[in-house]
Amino acid sequence: MNDKIIDGKEISSQIKSEIKSATEILKSEKGITPGLAFILAGEDPASKVYVRNKGRACSELGFYSVTESLPENVSEIELLKLIDKFNRDDKIHGILVQLPLPSHINERKIIEAIDHKKDVDGFHPLNTGKMMTGEKCFLPCTPYGITELLKRKNIRTDGMNTVVIGRSNIVGKPVANLLLRKEFNSTVTVCHSRTKDIKEVCLTADIIIAAIGKAQFVKKDFIKEGCVIIDVGINRTEDSNAKTGYRMTGDVDFEDCFEKCGMITPVPGGVGPMTIAMLMKNTFDSAKGVIYER
Ligand code: GUN
């Protein structure tokens, strides 16, 4: 692959293979098999694909996993009961409730019901709070995957200007927070829908992290020469040449930016596979008792 392209597929395979070897040791020395429970409510096709892919990664790595698929009209009480069951199950070290949940369910209430010691998504307020202050905790998988990509590609963050586009709780806010840590020492700016001139702000960036959910939003006139681009977007874009009638595109216009940028993550095959790899890492660390004592 061209060395400008940050191959998330390859890096995630490397991480998964490291976890697989460590899992064999954990099993043989401690008799512990990492276990992950998935809860999927409703029929969202993208969510189904994500959960299936995460389940596959569990089998690849020798983890135990279980998926509970619930109907769209599942009650909040039923969901809470299921979470309580997994909270008390010693075979389960991680619980993942796939988001978004059906609209009648209070998402915060569900996330807060998960034992924070099994919150491998890193969404529980105890983990997000600890992340803020730099304490040991589960880090949310996509931001964790982004920082791992930057580390493993030796991309300098120290003193660099990083512009994050998007302020979601899952990506924008936590990745901005992580890159502020002494470990990364980035100067971070977060842009969002009310930012006056996103293009002007992006032109100051050594690193751009695009996570706004707008297909091909970032064009070459947004970036300075040599800028590193991390594209978190996954958007369905109509394409009459594709069999399905659509193709997946990121929040960055890849072709337009390719010549001018320093490095760039493709979509698919960039950040996406890293999210799964870091979910596996969090589950392994949970089973081993690296984050919280077991
Ligand atoms: N929906 C989109 N991304 C995620 C994720 O990382 N975790 C969960 N649980 N749901 C999601």
CSV table of C-alpha atoms and ligand atoms in Angstrom, one decimal:
chain,number,residue,atom,x,y,z
A,1,MET,CA,0.0,0.0,0.0
A,2,ASN,CA,1.1,3.6,-0.7
A,3,ASP,CA,3.1,4.8,2.4
A,4,LYS,CA,0.9,7.9,2.6
A,5,ILE,CA,-2.1,5.6,3.4
A,6,ILE,CA,-2.4,4.7,7.1
A,7,ASP,CA,-3.5,1.1,6.8
A,8,GLY,CA,-5.8,0.6,9.8
A,9,LYS,CA,-6.6,-2.9,8.6
A,10,GLU,CA,-3.0,-4.0,8.9
A,11,ILE,CA,-2.3,-2.2,12.2
A,12,SER,CA,-5.5,-3.7,13.7
A,13,SER,CA,-4.5,-7.2,12.6
A,14,GLN,CA,-1.2,-6.7,14.3
A,15,ILE,CA,-2.9,-5.6,17.5
A,16,LYS,CA,-5.3,-8.5,17.4
A,17,SER,CA,-2.5,-10.9,16.9
A,18,GLU,CA,-0.7,-9.5,19.9
A,19,ILE,CA,-4.0,-9.9,22.0
A,20,LYS,CA,-4.5,-13.5,20.6
A,21,SER,CA,-1.1,-14.6,21.9
A,22,ALA,CA,-1.6,-12.9,25.2
A,23,THR,CA,-5.0,-14.5,25.5
A,24,GLU,CA,-3.5,-18.0,25.1
A,25,ILE,CA,-1.1,-17.2,28.0
A,26,LEU,CA,-4.0,-15.8,30.1
A,27,LYS,CA,-6.0,-19.0,29.5
A,28,SER,CA,-3.1,-21.4,30.2
A,29,GLU,CA,-1.6,-19.6,33.2
A,30,LYS,CA,-4.7,-18.2,34.9
A,31,GLY,CA,-7.5,-20.2,33.4
A,32,ILE,CA,-9.3,-17.0,32.3
A,33,THR,CA,-11.0,-16.7,29.0
A,34,PRO,CA,-12.0,-13.1,28.1
A,35,GLY,CA,-15.8,-12.8,27.8
A,36,LEU,CA,-17.8,-10.2,26.0
A,37,ALA,CA,-21.6,-9.8,26.0
A,38,PHE,CA,-23.3,-7.8,23.2
A,39,ILE,CA,-26.8,-6.4,23.5
A,40,LEU,CA,-28.5,-5.4,20.3
A,41,ALA,CA,-31.9,-3.8,20.4
A,42,GLY,CA,-33.9,-3.2,17.3
A,43,GLU,CA,-33.3,-3.8,13.6
A,44,ASP,CA,-30.8,-1.1,12.5
A,45,PRO,CA,-28.9,-2.8,9.7
A,46,ALA,CA,-25.6,-1.0,10.4
A,47,SER,CA,-25.7,-1.9,14.1
A,48,LYS,CA,-26.3,-5.6,13.1
A,49,VAL,CA,-23.2,-5.5,10.9
A,50,TYR,CA,-21.1,-3.9,13.6
A,51,VAL,CA,-22.2,-6.4,16.3
A,52,ARG,CA,-21.6,-9.3,13.9
A,53,ASN,CA,-18.1,-8.0,13.1
A,54,LYS,CA,-17.2,-7.6,16.8
A,55,GLY,CA,-18.5,-11.1,17.5
A,56,ARG,CA,-16.3,-12.4,14.7
A,57,ALA,CA,-13.2,-10.7,16.2
A,58,CYS,CA,-14.0,-12.4,19.5
A,59,SER,CA,-14.0,-15.9,17.9
A,60,GLU,CA,-10.8,-15.0,16.0
A,61,LEU,CA,-9.0,-14.1,19.3
A,62,GLY,CA,-10.3,-17.1,21.3
A,63,PHE,CA,-12.7,-15.0,23.5
A,64,TYR,CA,-16.0,-16.2,24.8
A,65,SER,CA,-18.9,-14.0,23.5
A,66,VAL,CA,-22.7,-14.0,23.7
A,67,THR,CA,-25.1,-11.8,21.7
A,68,GLU,CA,-28.6,-11.0,22.9
A,69,SER,CA,-30.8,-9.6,20.1
A,70,LEU,CA,-33.9,-7.9,21.4
A,71,PRO,CA,-36.9,-6.5,19.5
A,72,GLU,CA,-37.3,-2.8,18.7
A,73,ASN,CA,-40.1,-2.5,21.3
A,74,VAL,CA,-38.1,-4.0,24.2
A,75,SER,CA,-38.8,-2.2,27.4
A,76,GLU,CA,-36.2,-0.3,29.5
A,77,ILE,CA,-36.8,-2.7,32.4
A,78,GLU,CA,-36.0,-5.8,30.2
A,79,LEU,CA,-32.8,-4.2,29.1
A,80,LEU,CA,-31.9,-3.3,32.6
A,81,LYS,CA,-32.5,-6.8,33.8
A,82,LEU,CA,-30.3,-8.2,31.1
A,83,ILE,CA,-27.5,-5.8,32.0
A,84,ASP,CA,-27.9,-6.8,35.6
A,85,LYS,CA,-27.5,-10.5,34.6
A,86,PHE,CA,-24.3,-9.8,32.7
A,87,ASN,CA,-23.0,-7.5,35.5
A,88,ARG,CA,-23.2,-10.6,37.9
A,89,ASP,CA,-21.9,-13.2,35.4
A,90,ASP,CA,-18.2,-14.0,36.2
A,91,LYS,CA,-17.6,-15.3,32.6
A,92,ILE,CA,-18.4,-11.8,31.2
A,93,HIS,CA,-15.6,-9.2,31.5
A,94,GLY,CA,-17.2,-6.7,29.1
A,95,ILE,CA,-20.7,-5.6,28.2
A,96,LEU,CA,-21.4,-3.7,25.0
A,97,VAL,CA,-24.9,-2.2,24.4
A,98,GLN,CA,-24.9,-1.2,20.7
A,99,LEU,CA,-25.9,2.4,20.1
A,100,PRO,CA,-28.2,3.9,19.0
A,101,LEU,CA,-30.9,2.4,21.1
A,102,PRO,CA,-34.6,2.6,20.1
A,103,SER,CA,-35.9,6.1,20.8
A,104,HIS,CA,-38.2,5.2,23.8
A,105,ILE,CA,-35.1,4.0,25.7
A,106,ASN,CA,-33.1,6.4,27.9
A,107,GLU,CA,-29.6,5.8,26.7
A,108,ARG,CA,-27.9,7.4,29.6
A,109,LYS,CA,-29.8,5.2,32.1
A,110,ILE,CA,-28.8,2.1,30.2
A,111,ILE,CA,-25.1,3.1,30.0
A,112,GLU,CA,-25.0,4.0,33.7
A,113,ALA,CA,-26.5,0.5,34.6
A,114,ILE,CA,-23.5,-1.2,33.2
A,115,ASP,CA,-20.9,-2.1,35.9
A,116,HIS,CA,-18.1,0.5,35.2
A,117,LYS,CA,-15.6,-2.4,35.6
A,118,LYS,CA,-17.2,-4.1,32.6
A,119,ASP,CA,-17.7,-0.9,30.6
A,120,VAL,CA,-15.3,-1.8,27.7
A,121,ASP,CA,-16.9,0.9,25.5
A,122,GLY,CA,-15.7,3.5,28.0
A,123,PHE,CA,-19.0,5.3,28.0
A,124,HIS,CA,-19.9,5.1,31.7
A,125,PRO,CA,-19.6,8.5,33.5
A,126,LEU,CA,-17.1,7.0,35.9
A,127,ASN,CA,-14.8,6.0,33.0
A,128,THR,CA,-15.3,9.3,31.1
A,129,GLY,CA,-14.6,11.2,34.3
A,130,LYS,CA,-11.4,9.2,35.0
A,131,MET,CA,-10.3,9.8,31.4
A,132,MET,CA,-10.6,13.5,31.9
A,133,THR,CA,-8.2,13.5,34.8
A,134,GLY,CA,-5.9,10.9,33.3
A,135,GLU,CA,-6.6,8.1,35.7
A,136,LYS,CA,-6.6,4.4,34.7
A,137,CYS,CA,-9.9,3.6,33.1
A,138,PHE,CA,-11.5,2.1,30.0
A,139,LEU,CA,-10.9,4.4,27.0
A,140,PRO,CA,-13.6,4.7,24.4
A,141,CYS,CA,-12.6,2.5,21.5
A,142,THR,CA,-12.6,4.8,18.5
A,143,PRO,CA,-10.6,7.6,20.2
A,144,TYR,CA,-8.3,4.9,21.7
A,145,GLY,CA,-7.9,3.4,18.1
A,146,ILE,CA,-7.0,6.9,16.7
A,147,THR,CA,-4.3,7.5,19.3
A,148,GLU,CA,-2.9,4.0,18.7
A,149,LEU,CA,-2.8,4.6,14.9
A,150,LEU,CA,-0.8,7.9,15.5
A,151,LYS,CA,1.6,6.1,17.9
A,152,ARG,CA,2.2,3.1,15.7
A,153,LYS,CA,2.8,5.3,12.6
A,154,ASN,CA,5.2,7.5,14.6
A,155,ILE,CA,3.1,10.6,13.8
A,156,ARG,CA,4.4,13.4,15.9
A,157,THR,CA,1.7,15.0,18.1
A,158,ASP,CA,3.9,16.9,20.6
A,159,GLY,CA,3.4,20.6,20.1
A,160,MET,CA,1.4,20.0,16.9
A,161,ASN,CA,-1.9,21.7,16.1
A,162,THR,CA,-4.7,19.1,16.0
A,163,VAL,CA,-8.1,20.1,14.8
A,164,VAL,CA,-11.0,17.9,15.7
A,165,ILE,CA,-14.1,18.4,13.6
A,166,GLY,CA,-17.1,17.2,15.6
A,167,ARG,CA,-18.0,17.2,19.3
A,168,SER,CA,-19.8,13.9,19.8
A,169,ASN,CA,-19.5,12.1,23.2
A,170,ILE,CA,-18.2,9.0,21.3
A,171,VAL,CA,-15.4,10.5,19.2
A,172,GLY,CA,-14.9,14.3,19.1
A,173,LYS,CA,-14.8,15.2,22.9
A,174,PRO,CA,-12.9,12.1,24.1
A,175,VAL,CA,-10.3,12.2,21.3
A,176,ALA,CA,-9.7,15.9,22.0
A,177,ASN,CA,-9.2,15.1,25.6
A,178,LEU,CA,-6.8,12.2,25.0
A,179,LEU,CA,-4.6,14.3,22.7
A,180,LEU,CA,-4.3,16.9,25.4
A,181,ARG,CA,-2.6,14.4,27.7
A,182,LYS,CA,1.1,14.8,28.4
A,183,GLU,CA,1.6,11.6,26.4
A,184,PHE,CA,0.6,13.4,23.3
A,185,ASN,CA,1.0,17.1,24.1
A,186,SER,CA,-1.1,18.3,21.2
A,187,THR,CA,-2.6,21.8,20.9
A,188,VAL,CA,-6.2,20.8,20.3
A,189,THR,CA,-9.0,22.8,18.7
A,190,VAL,CA,-12.5,21.4,18.4
A,191,CYS,CA,-14.8,22.6,15.6
A,192,HIS,CA,-18.5,22.0,15.3
A,193,SER,CA,-21.6,23.1,13.5
A,194,ARG,CA,-21.5,26.6,15.0
A,195,THR,CA,-17.8,27.2,14.3
A,196,LYS,CA,-17.5,30.4,12.3
A,197,ASP,CA,-15.1,29.4,9.6
A,198,ILE,CA,-14.1,25.7,9.8
A,199,LYS,CA,-12.0,25.9,6.7
A,200,GLU,CA,-9.8,28.7,8.2
A,201,VAL,CA,-9.4,26.7,11.5
A,202,CYS,CA,-8.5,23.5,9.5
A,203,LEU,CA,-5.8,25.4,7.6
A,204,THR,CA,-3.9,25.8,10.9
A,205,ALA,CA,-3.9,22.0,11.5
A,206,ASP,CA,-0.9,19.6,11.4
A,207,ILE,CA,-3.4,16.9,12.2
A,208,ILE,CA,-7.1,16.8,11.3
A,209,ILE,CA,-9.5,14.4,12.9
A,210,ALA,CA,-12.8,14.5,10.9
A,211,ALA,CA,-15.8,13.1,12.8
A,212,ILE,CA,-18.9,15.1,11.8
A,213,GLY,CA,-20.8,12.5,9.7
A,214,LYS,CA,-20.9,14.6,6.5
A,215,ALA,CA,-19.7,12.8,3.5
A,216,GLN,CA,-16.6,14.3,1.9
A,217,PHE,CA,-16.8,17.5,3.9
A,218,VAL,CA,-13.1,18.1,4.1
A,219,LYS,CA,-11.6,19.2,0.7
A,220,LYS,CA,-8.0,20.1,-0.3
A,221,ASP,CA,-8.6,23.8,0.3
A,222,PHE,CA,-9.2,23.0,4.0
A,223,ILE,CA,-5.7,21.5,4.5
A,224,LYS,CA,-2.2,22.8,4.5
A,225,GLU,CA,0.6,20.9,2.7
A,226,GLY,CA,1.7,17.8,4.6
A,227,CYS,CA,-1.3,17.7,7.0
A,228,VAL,CA,-2.1,14.2,8.5
A,229,ILE,CA,-5.8,13.3,8.1
A,230,ILE,CA,-7.7,10.9,10.3
A,231,ASP,CA,-11.1,10.2,8.8
A,232,VAL,CA,-13.6,8.8,11.2
A,233,GLY,CA,-16.7,9.2,8.9
A,234,ILE,CA,-18.7,6.3,7.6
A,235,ASN,CA,-21.3,7.6,5.2
A,236,ARG,CA,-23.4,5.9,2.5
A,237,THR,CA,-23.0,7.8,-0.7
A,238,GLU,CA,-25.0,7.1,-3.8
A,239,ASP,CA,-23.0,5.5,-6.6
A,240,SER,CA,-24.7,4.2,-9.7
A,241,ASN,CA,-21.6,2.3,-10.6
A,242,ALA,CA,-21.7,0.2,-7.4
A,243,LYS,CA,-23.7,-3.0,-7.3
A,244,THR,CA,-25.5,-2.0,-4.2
A,245,GLY,CA,-26.2,1.5,-5.6
A,246,TYR,CA,-24.0,3.1,-2.9
A,247,ARG,CA,-20.5,3.1,-1.5
A,248,MET,CA,-19.0,4.0,1.8
A,249,THR,CA,-17.2,7.3,2.0
A,250,GLY,CA,-15.6,9.2,4.9
A,251,ASP,CA,-15.9,12.8,6.1
A,252,VAL,CA,-12.9,13.6,3.9
A,253,ASP,CA,-12.8,13.8,0.1
A,254,PHE,CA,-9.9,11.3,-0.2
A,255,GLU,CA,-9.1,11.8,-3.8
A,256,ASP,CA,-9.1,15.5,-3.6
A,257,CYS,CA,-6.9,15.6,-0.5
A,258,PHE,CA,-4.5,12.8,-1.3
A,259,GLU,CA,-1.8,14.7,-3.1
A,260,LYS,CA,-1.6,17.6,-0.7
A,261,CYS,CA,-1.8,15.7,2.7
A,262,GLY,CA,1.1,14.0,4.5
A,263,MET,CA,-0.8,10.9,5.4
A,264,ILE,CA,-4.4,9.8,5.4
A,265,THR,CA,-6.7,7.0,6.7
A,266,PRO,CA,-8.9,5.4,4.0
A,267,VAL,CA,-12.6,4.6,4.4
A,268,PRO,CA,-13.1,1.7,4.7
A,269,GLY,CA,-10.0,0.2,6.2
A,270,GLY,CA,-8.8,3.1,8.4
A,271,VAL,CA,-10.2,3.9,11.8
A,272,GLY,CA,-13.1,1.4,11.6
A,273,PRO,CA,-11.0,-1.8,12.1
A,274,MET,CA,-9.1,0.0,14.9
A,275,THR,CA,-12.3,0.5,16.9
A,276,ILE,CA,-12.8,-3.3,17.0
A,277,ALA,CA,-9.2,-4.0,17.9
A,278,MET,CA,-9.4,-1.6,20.9
A,279,LEU,CA,-12.6,-3.2,22.0
A,280,MET,CA,-10.8,-6.5,22.1
A,281,LYS,CA,-7.9,-4.8,24.0
A,282,ASN,CA,-10.3,-3.3,26.6
A,283,THR,CA,-12.0,-6.7,27.0
A,284,PHE,CA,-8.7,-8.5,27.4
A,285,ASP,CA,-7.4,-5.9,29.9
A,286,SER,CA,-10.7,-6.3,31.8
A,287,ALA,CA,-10.3,-10.1,32.0
A,288,LYS,CA,-6.7,-9.7,33.1
A,289,GLY,CA,-7.6,-7.1,35.7
A,290,VAL,CA,-5.2,-4.5,34.2
A,291,ILE,CA,-7.6,-1.6,34.5
A,292,TYR,CA,-9.7,-2.6,37.6
A,293,GLU,CA,-8.7,-5.4,40.0
A,294,ARG,CA,-10.8,-8.5,39.5
B,1,GUN,N1,-22.4,2.8,17.9
B,1,GUN,C1,-21.5,3.4,17.1
B,1,GUN,N2,-20.3,3.3,17.6
B,1,GUN,C2,-20.4,2.6,18.8
B,1,GUN,C3,-19.5,2.1,19.7
B,1,GUN,O1,-18.3,2.3,19.7
B,1,GUN,N3,-20.0,1.4,20.8
B,1,GUN,C4,-21.4,1.1,20.9
B,1,GUN,N4,-21.8,0.5,21.9
B,1,GUN,N5,-22.2,1.6,20.0
B,1,GUN,C5,-21.8,2.3,18.9
